[in-house]
Amino acid sequence: MYPSSCDTFVALPPATQGQRIVFGKNSDRPCDEVQEVVYFPARDYNAGEKVECTYIEIEQAAHTNAVVLSRPAWLWGAEMGANEHQVCIGNEAVWGRESAEDEEALLGMDFVRLGLERAETAQKAVDVIAELLEKYGQGGNCMEDQSGFTYHNSFLISDRTEAWVMETSGKYWAAEKVGVGYRNISNQYSITTKIDKEHPGMREYAKSHGWWDGKAPFSFAETYSFMTTARIEASGSRYCEGRNLLERSKGHITAETMMEILRDKESGINMEGMFMTTGSMVSVVPTDSTLPGVHYFTGTPDPERSVFKPFIFVKDIKQLKQTSSPSYGPDDPVKKIPRFQSKPDRKHPLFIKHEVVAAIIDSTKDKGKKIMQNMRVLEKEKMAEMEKLLSSGISVREW
């Protein structure tokens, strides 16, 4: 299967309006897949405890941060999310010279959650992912069926002060720091000669395979990508379109700007078809550590027909029941061997309501138009409320 999924963006001052980081991602997945939005509070663990990820069990950290995640409802990890320290992460599927592993290990989506749970900064998240990648590897089926859909992963990670792009091939990786401006990633390697952190054996491995002669300037993308670009042509188009959309708004990029980019169908960023945008996220994180970050999630397919709903980390957060899918525990077909022998109903309450509304929009022009207008009004009202918190903070009573 050719690359056909996901676009992730970040904008930093001076590209943004005000002293804020703006992060965004469209998660493009199989059109029948449900994406849920879930919250997990911070926790402490005893020495020696384990955590069961999507396919494998690994050592648990002594402490995990509070996280909010948008994830395919069948797996443990996440397509995108944020933690209480305002670290945001999104991942992308990438393919290259090195074959992706069918053998079950950590999924790229597991790394997203693990990075959020274990890191207080974007740079620390790079280190966490690198350490776990070295120890456990990446691999396994990335879809809820028996297709054997596998890939390597790239990550875009941001916090209050900077962003990092991390791209992997097997256990090898390179990372690029982004301090100002904007950056986006799609389903292709994009780190060239600006490499700020890397796997210590990454260059030698490439040299031993004849991918690099050891003399020319080392470009991670050129070295680890396919020799031909046909397989990444579609993602290349979306990558360029995304970069152009960011460039047009450079200097005044806001949450609204990012939402419009994610809703753009002409560019292919808001994807339709067998692979479609099944969930979207936009985060606004002030550089001022006294102010809260606001994380907007759709929790439903197609951001054009969805409302971006705000989430803020505060005390005593209740589980997000309207966007949480049914849990099947040990009876889940994902957990049974052989896996994926059946596919249970994973629709959460909001998803079910969204299906009804989407059908009305498709079938009734006037009523559908009115519904869309009301959705945008609601979204703008909530964003206006959030703007007050982004500018003035949260009072003790609100907290």
Short mmCIF file of C-alpha atoms in Angstrom, two decimals:
data_model
loop_
_atom_site.label_atom_id
_atom_site.label_comp_id
_atom_site.label_asym_id
_atom_site.label_seq_id
_atom_site.Cartn_x
_atom_site.Cartn_y
_atom_site.Cartn_z
CA MET A 1 0.00 0.00 0.00
CA TYR A 2 1.42 3.37 -0.98
CA PRO A 3 1.74 6.19 1.58
CA SER A 4 -1.62 7.86 1.87
CA SER A 5 -2.02 9.13 5.38
CA CYS A 6 -1.45 11.97 7.80
CA ASP A 7 -0.05 15.48 7.84
CA THR A 8 1.42 17.15 10.92
CA PHE A 9 2.30 20.82 11.39
CA VAL A 10 3.87 23.15 13.92
CA ALA A 11 4.34 26.92 13.91
CA LEU A 12 6.46 28.89 16.37
CA PRO A 13 7.12 32.61 16.90
CA PRO A 14 7.62 34.73 14.84
CA ALA A 15 5.47 32.71 12.40
CA THR A 16 2.57 32.67 14.87
CA GLN A 17 0.40 35.50 16.11
CA GLY A 18 1.63 36.30 19.60
CA GLN A 19 4.01 34.28 21.72
CA ARG A 20 2.40 30.91 21.09
CA ILE A 21 3.20 27.53 19.59
CA VAL A 22 0.47 26.17 17.29
CA PHE A 23 0.48 22.43 16.59
CA GLY A 24 -1.85 20.53 14.28
CA LYS A 25 -2.41 17.09 12.80
CA ASN A 26 -4.84 15.23 10.59
CA SER A 27 -4.89 11.51 11.27
CA ASP A 28 -5.68 9.73 8.00
CA ARG A 29 -6.70 6.14 8.56
CA PRO A 30 -9.01 3.48 7.06
CA CYS A 31 -12.43 5.05 6.47
CA ASP A 32 -14.25 2.53 8.71
CA GLU A 33 -11.94 3.03 11.69
CA VAL A 34 -13.21 4.85 14.81
CA GLN A 35 -10.91 7.32 16.52
CA GLU A 36 -11.56 8.09 20.18
CA VAL A 37 -10.35 10.92 22.42
CA VAL A 38 -9.36 9.72 25.89
CA TYR A 39 -7.71 11.11 29.03
CA PHE A 40 -5.35 9.32 31.42
CA PRO A 41 -4.31 10.98 34.71
CA ALA A 42 -0.75 11.08 36.02
CA ARG A 43 0.28 7.98 37.98
CA ASP A 44 3.13 6.56 40.03
CA TYR A 45 4.22 2.94 39.70
CA ASN A 46 6.23 0.46 41.75
CA ALA A 47 9.63 -0.77 40.62
CA GLY A 48 9.39 -3.73 38.27
CA GLU A 49 5.85 -3.03 37.02
CA LYS A 50 5.08 -3.67 33.35
CA VAL A 51 2.80 -1.95 30.86
CA GLU A 52 1.01 -3.81 28.06
CA CYS A 53 1.22 -1.78 24.86
CA THR A 54 -0.64 -2.73 21.66
CA TYR A 55 1.30 -5.96 21.06
CA ILE A 56 4.12 -6.28 23.59
CA GLU A 57 4.73 -5.72 27.29
CA ILE A 58 7.53 -3.39 28.37
CA GLU A 59 8.91 -1.98 31.61
CA GLN A 60 6.73 0.73 33.11
CA ALA A 61 8.18 4.11 34.13
CA ALA A 62 8.19 5.15 37.78
CA HIS A 63 5.86 8.04 36.89
CA THR A 64 3.63 8.81 33.90
CA ASN A 65 2.31 12.25 33.01
CA ALA A 66 -1.35 13.07 32.51
CA VAL A 67 -2.16 12.78 28.80
CA VAL A 68 -5.03 13.42 26.39
CA LEU A 69 -4.92 11.21 23.30
CA SER A 70 -6.66 10.85 19.96
CA ARG A 71 -6.26 7.23 18.93
CA PRO A 72 -7.68 4.42 16.81
CA ALA A 73 -10.01 2.77 19.30
CA TRP A 74 -8.48 -0.70 18.88
CA LEU A 75 -4.96 0.05 20.08
CA TRP A 76 -3.04 1.19 23.17
CA GLY A 77 -1.04 4.07 21.70
CA ALA A 78 -2.17 7.23 19.92
CA GLU A 79 -2.03 9.03 16.61
CA MET A 80 -1.57 12.35 18.39
CA GLY A 81 -1.96 13.94 21.78
CA ALA A 82 -0.61 16.22 24.48
CA ASN A 83 0.52 15.97 28.09
CA GLU A 84 0.17 18.14 31.16
CA HIS A 85 3.54 19.80 30.43
CA GLN A 86 2.17 20.95 27.03
CA VAL A 87 4.28 18.54 25.00
CA CYS A 88 2.44 17.61 21.77
CA ILE A 89 3.31 14.68 19.49
CA GLY A 90 2.00 13.39 16.18
CA ASN A 91 3.45 10.59 14.06
CA GLU A 92 3.60 9.76 10.35
CA ALA A 93 4.08 6.53 8.41
CA VAL A 94 7.28 6.57 6.34
CA TRP A 95 8.88 4.03 4.03
CA GLY A 96 12.46 3.76 2.82
CA ARG A 97 15.27 1.44 1.75
CA GLU A 98 14.99 -0.57 4.96
CA SER A 99 11.98 -2.91 5.05
CA ALA A 100 9.44 -2.30 7.81
CA GLU A 101 9.11 -5.19 10.26
CA ASP A 102 6.11 -7.51 10.35
CA GLU A 103 7.28 -8.90 13.69
CA GLU A 104 5.30 -7.45 16.58
CA ALA A 105 7.15 -4.80 18.57
CA LEU A 106 6.17 -1.23 19.51
CA LEU A 107 3.98 0.57 17.00
CA GLY A 108 4.73 4.16 16.06
CA MET A 109 1.48 5.05 17.81
CA ASP A 110 2.76 3.36 20.99
CA PHE A 111 5.83 5.63 20.85
CA VAL A 112 3.55 8.69 20.68
CA ARG A 113 1.83 7.75 23.94
CA LEU A 114 5.06 6.62 25.63
CA GLY A 115 6.78 9.88 24.70
CA LEU A 116 3.91 11.92 26.14
CA GLU A 117 3.69 9.85 29.30
CA ARG A 118 7.42 9.95 30.04
CA ALA A 119 8.71 13.34 28.84
CA GLU A 120 8.39 16.89 30.19
CA THR A 121 9.95 18.52 27.11
CA ALA A 122 10.06 17.89 23.38
CA GLN A 123 13.78 17.08 23.48
CA LYS A 124 13.24 14.59 26.30
CA ALA A 125 10.51 12.93 24.21
CA VAL A 126 13.06 12.41 21.43
CA ASP A 127 15.36 10.73 23.96
CA VAL A 128 12.54 8.56 25.34
CA ILE A 129 11.51 7.37 21.88
CA ALA A 130 15.15 6.73 20.89
CA GLU A 131 15.81 4.66 24.02
CA LEU A 132 12.64 2.57 23.60
CA LEU A 133 13.28 2.13 19.87
CA GLU A 134 16.75 0.76 20.60
CA LYS A 135 15.48 -1.56 23.34
CA TYR A 136 12.23 -2.89 21.86
CA GLY A 137 12.24 -2.00 18.16
CA GLN A 138 9.28 -1.00 15.99
CA GLY A 139 6.99 -3.29 14.02
CA GLY A 140 3.66 -5.03 13.70
CA ASN A 141 0.41 -4.58 11.83
CA CYS A 142 -0.84 -1.00 11.95
CA MET A 143 -4.44 -1.71 10.89
CA GLU A 144 -7.26 -3.62 12.55
CA ASP A 145 -7.28 -6.46 10.03
CA GLN A 146 -4.96 -9.11 8.62
CA SER A 147 -3.46 -6.90 5.90
CA GLY A 148 0.01 -6.76 7.46
CA PHE A 149 0.26 -3.00 6.91
CA THR A 150 3.64 -1.94 8.36
CA TYR A 151 5.84 1.14 8.23
CA HIS A 152 8.62 3.10 9.89
CA ASN A 153 7.72 6.30 11.73
CA SER A 154 8.49 9.97 11.84
CA PHE A 155 7.40 12.25 14.68
CA LEU A 156 6.77 15.97 15.11
CA ILE A 157 7.13 16.97 18.76
CA SER A 158 6.63 20.40 20.32
CA ASP A 159 6.59 22.06 23.74
CA ARG A 160 6.43 25.65 25.00
CA THR A 161 9.76 26.70 23.48
CA GLU A 162 10.74 24.52 20.53
CA ALA A 163 9.88 21.62 18.25
CA TRP A 164 11.72 18.52 17.03
CA VAL A 165 11.32 16.36 13.96
CA MET A 166 12.44 12.76 14.53
CA GLU A 167 12.59 10.29 11.64
CA THR A 168 13.30 6.58 11.94
CA SER A 169 14.32 3.63 9.80
CA GLY A 170 14.25 0.44 11.84
CA LYS A 171 16.21 1.29 14.99
CA TYR A 172 18.17 4.06 13.28
CA TRP A 173 17.02 7.65 13.51
CA ALA A 174 17.86 11.33 13.08
CA ALA A 175 16.33 14.39 14.73
CA GLU A 176 16.17 18.05 13.75
CA LYS A 177 15.51 20.91 16.16
CA VAL A 178 13.08 23.64 15.07
CA GLY A 179 13.47 26.83 17.11
CA VAL A 180 11.57 29.38 15.02
CA GLY A 181 9.23 29.56 12.05
CA TYR A 182 7.25 26.54 10.96
CA ARG A 183 7.70 22.90 9.96
CA ASN A 184 5.48 20.14 8.60
CA ILE A 185 5.85 16.43 7.90
CA SER A 186 3.95 13.96 5.71
CA ASN A 187 4.66 10.36 4.67
CA GLN A 188 8.23 10.97 3.52
CA TYR A 189 11.64 11.54 5.04
CA SER A 190 12.34 15.26 5.30
CA ILE A 191 15.49 15.66 7.45
CA THR A 192 18.39 16.47 5.15
CA THR A 193 21.78 17.73 6.37
CA LYS A 194 20.59 19.63 9.46
CA ILE A 195 20.82 16.84 12.04
CA ASP A 196 20.91 17.87 15.70
CA LYS A 197 20.67 14.42 17.30
CA GLU A 198 21.12 10.95 15.81
CA HIS A 199 21.60 7.26 16.45
CA PRO A 200 25.36 6.72 16.96
CA GLY A 201 25.50 3.95 14.36
CA MET A 202 23.19 5.54 11.80
CA ARG A 203 25.84 6.79 9.37
CA GLU A 204 28.02 3.70 9.58
CA TYR A 205 25.00 1.48 8.91
CA ALA A 206 24.20 3.46 5.78
CA LYS A 207 27.82 3.32 4.68
CA SER A 208 27.98 -0.47 5.17
CA HIS A 209 24.98 -0.88 2.85
CA GLY A 210 26.44 1.34 0.15
CA TRP A 211 23.84 4.06 0.63
CA TRP A 212 26.47 6.69 1.54
CA ASP A 213 30.10 6.88 0.50
CA GLY A 214 31.27 8.57 3.70
CA LYS A 215 32.49 11.62 1.77
CA ALA A 216 29.44 13.48 0.50
CA PRO A 217 27.48 15.67 2.95
CA PHE A 218 25.19 13.29 4.83
CA SER A 219 21.46 13.78 4.18
CA PHE A 220 19.22 11.46 6.15
CA ALA A 221 16.35 11.78 3.65
CA GLU A 222 18.51 11.11 0.58
CA THR A 223 20.33 8.24 2.25
CA TYR A 224 17.42 6.34 3.78
CA SER A 225 14.67 7.09 1.22
CA PHE A 226 13.91 4.96 -1.83
CA MET A 227 16.13 5.60 -4.81
CA THR A 228 12.99 6.44 -6.79
CA THR A 229 10.35 8.85 -5.53
CA ALA A 230 7.30 7.25 -7.16
CA ARG A 231 6.14 5.66 -3.93
CA ILE A 232 6.14 8.94 -2.02
CA GLU A 233 4.79 11.15 -4.78
CA ALA A 234 1.38 11.64 -3.16
CA SER A 235 2.82 12.47 0.24
CA GLY A 236 5.33 14.81 -1.42
CA SER A 237 2.47 16.77 -2.96
CA ARG A 238 0.72 17.10 0.41
CA TYR A 239 4.00 18.02 2.09
CA CYS A 240 4.57 20.86 -0.37
CA GLU A 241 0.96 22.00 -0.21
CA GLY A 242 1.09 22.05 3.60
CA ARG A 243 4.30 24.04 3.61
CA ASN A 244 2.82 26.53 1.14
CA LEU A 245 -0.31 26.97 3.29
CA LEU A 246 1.87 27.69 6.34
CA GLU A 247 3.99 30.12 4.32
CA ARG A 248 0.92 32.12 3.24
CA SER A 249 -0.03 32.82 6.85
CA LYS A 250 3.51 33.25 8.19
CA GLY A 251 3.61 35.88 10.90
CA HIS A 252 -0.03 35.51 11.94
CA ILE A 253 -0.67 31.76 12.24
CA THR A 254 -3.38 31.02 14.81
CA ALA A 255 -5.51 28.06 15.85
CA GLU A 256 -8.06 29.14 13.22
CA THR A 257 -5.33 29.13 10.57
CA MET A 258 -4.31 25.60 11.51
CA MET A 259 -7.92 24.40 11.49
CA GLU A 260 -8.43 25.80 7.99
CA ILE A 261 -5.29 24.01 6.80
CA LEU A 262 -6.55 20.73 8.25
CA ARG A 263 -9.92 21.29 6.54
CA ASP A 264 -8.34 21.90 3.12
CA LYS A 265 -9.56 19.21 0.71
CA GLU A 266 -8.07 20.63 -2.48
CA SER A 267 -4.55 19.97 -1.18
CA GLY A 268 -5.42 16.44 -0.10
CA ILE A 269 -4.62 17.31 3.52
CA ASN A 270 -8.26 16.71 4.47
CA MET A 271 -8.29 13.27 2.91
CA GLU A 272 -11.29 11.48 1.40
CA GLY A 273 -11.69 7.93 0.16
CA MET A 274 -10.64 4.54 1.52
CA PHE A 275 -8.08 6.37 3.63
CA MET A 276 -9.66 9.47 5.10
CA THR A 277 -9.15 11.98 7.91
CA THR A 278 -10.65 10.13 10.89
CA GLY A 279 -9.53 12.57 13.59
CA SER A 280 -7.92 16.01 13.89
CA MET A 281 -6.08 17.95 16.56
CA VAL A 282 -4.97 21.58 16.98
CA SER A 283 -3.07 22.78 20.04
CA VAL A 284 -2.29 26.34 21.12
CA VAL A 285 0.50 26.54 23.71
CA PRO A 286 1.67 29.92 25.06
CA THR A 287 5.40 30.30 25.62
CA ASP A 288 4.48 31.82 29.02
CA SER A 289 4.50 28.84 31.42
CA THR A 290 1.90 30.52 33.69
CA LEU A 291 -0.74 30.26 30.97
CA PRO A 292 -2.60 27.06 30.03
CA GLY A 293 -2.38 25.30 26.70
CA VAL A 294 -5.62 24.55 24.84
CA HIS A 295 -5.89 21.33 22.86
CA TYR A 296 -8.70 21.03 20.33
CA PHE A 297 -9.88 17.63 19.09
CA THR A 298 -12.62 16.63 16.67
CA GLY A 299 -13.06 13.03 17.83
CA THR A 300 -14.93 12.49 14.54
CA PRO A 301 -14.06 12.07 10.83
CA ASP A 302 -13.65 14.93 8.36
CA PRO A 303 -12.73 18.18 10.13
CA GLU A 304 -14.85 20.09 7.59
CA ARG A 305 -17.94 18.47 9.12
CA SER A 306 -16.66 18.42 12.69
CA VAL A 307 -16.33 20.83 15.59
CA PHE A 308 -12.90 21.29 17.17
CA LYS A 309 -13.65 20.86 20.87
CA PRO A 310 -11.29 22.33 23.51
CA PHE A 311 -9.49 20.43 26.27
CA ILE A 312 -7.42 22.00 29.07
CA PHE A 313 -5.41 20.17 31.74
CA VAL A 314 -6.96 21.07 35.09
CA LYS A 315 -7.50 19.24 38.39
CA ASP A 316 -10.03 16.42 38.75
CA ILE A 317 -10.67 15.82 35.06
CA LYS A 318 -13.44 13.33 34.44
CA GLN A 319 -13.08 10.70 31.73
CA LEU A 320 -14.30 11.85 28.33
CA LYS A 321 -17.28 9.50 28.09
CA GLN A 322 -18.78 10.96 24.91
CA THR A 323 -15.59 10.26 22.95
CA SER A 324 -14.55 6.98 24.63
CA SER A 325 -15.21 3.77 22.72
CA PRO A 326 -16.48 0.52 24.28
CA SER A 327 -13.80 -1.60 25.96
CA TYR A 328 -13.69 -5.36 25.38
CA GLY A 329 -10.81 -6.18 27.72
CA PRO A 330 -9.14 -9.59 27.26
CA ASP A 331 -11.96 -10.65 24.90
CA ASP A 332 -10.95 -8.01 22.37
CA PRO A 333 -10.05 -9.71 19.04
CA VAL A 334 -6.87 -7.59 19.00
CA LYS A 335 -5.67 -9.39 22.15
CA LYS A 336 -6.48 -12.92 21.02
CA ILE A 337 -4.06 -15.03 18.98
CA PRO A 338 -4.47 -15.22 16.02
CA ARG A 339 -5.38 -11.56 16.01
CA PHE A 340 -8.10 -9.71 14.07
CA GLN A 341 -10.45 -12.65 13.53
CA SER A 342 -13.39 -10.29 13.98
CA LYS A 343 -14.01 -6.56 14.33
CA PRO A 344 -16.29 -5.39 17.17
CA ASP A 345 -18.33 -2.19 17.17
CA ARG A 346 -16.05 0.56 18.51
CA LYS A 347 -18.30 3.57 17.89
CA HIS A 348 -18.43 6.03 20.78
CA PRO A 349 -21.50 8.23 21.48
CA LEU A 350 -20.18 11.29 19.63
CA PHE A 351 -19.20 9.20 16.61
CA ILE A 352 -22.75 7.79 16.38
CA LYS A 353 -24.26 11.29 16.51
CA HIS A 354 -21.75 12.49 13.92
CA GLU A 355 -22.83 9.74 11.51
CA VAL A 356 -26.44 10.93 11.74
CA VAL A 357 -25.49 14.57 11.16
CA ALA A 358 -23.18 13.70 8.25
CA ALA A 359 -26.02 11.80 6.58
CA ILE A 360 -28.34 14.83 6.92
CA ILE A 361 -25.66 17.14 5.49
CA ASP A 362 -25.26 14.79 2.50
CA SER A 363 -28.96 14.31 1.83
CA THR A 364 -30.57 17.67 2.66
CA LYS A 365 -28.89 20.73 1.15
CA ASP A 366 -30.64 23.54 3.06
CA LYS A 367 -30.77 21.73 6.40
CA GLY A 368 -27.20 20.54 5.96
CA LYS A 369 -26.01 24.10 5.28
CA LYS A 370 -27.76 25.33 8.43
CA ILE A 371 -26.19 22.57 10.51
CA MET A 372 -22.72 23.48 9.20
CA GLN A 373 -23.29 27.15 10.01
CA ASN A 374 -24.40 26.28 13.55
CA MET A 375 -21.35 24.08 14.03
CA ARG A 376 -19.03 26.93 13.04
CA VAL A 377 -20.83 29.36 15.35
CA LEU A 378 -20.47 26.94 18.26
CA GLU A 379 -16.80 26.44 17.48
CA LYS A 380 -16.13 30.18 17.33
CA GLU A 381 -17.96 30.74 20.62
CA LYS A 382 -15.86 28.12 22.38
CA MET A 383 -12.66 29.45 20.86
CA ALA A 384 -13.52 32.94 22.11
CA GLU A 385 -13.94 31.51 25.61
CA MET A 386 -10.59 29.73 25.31
CA GLU A 387 -8.89 32.91 24.09
CA LYS A 388 -9.63 34.54 27.46
CA LEU A 389 -7.91 31.65 29.24
CA LEU A 390 -4.96 31.69 26.85
CA SER A 391 -4.48 35.40 27.52
CA SER A 392 -5.32 35.69 31.22
CA GLY A 393 -4.91 32.20 32.64
CA ILE A 394 -7.26 30.12 34.79
CA SER A 395 -8.60 31.54 38.04
CA VAL A 396 -8.59 29.49 41.22
CA ARG A 397 -12.37 29.08 40.97
CA GLU A 398 -12.13 27.85 37.37
CA TRP A 399 -9.31 25.49 38.33
#
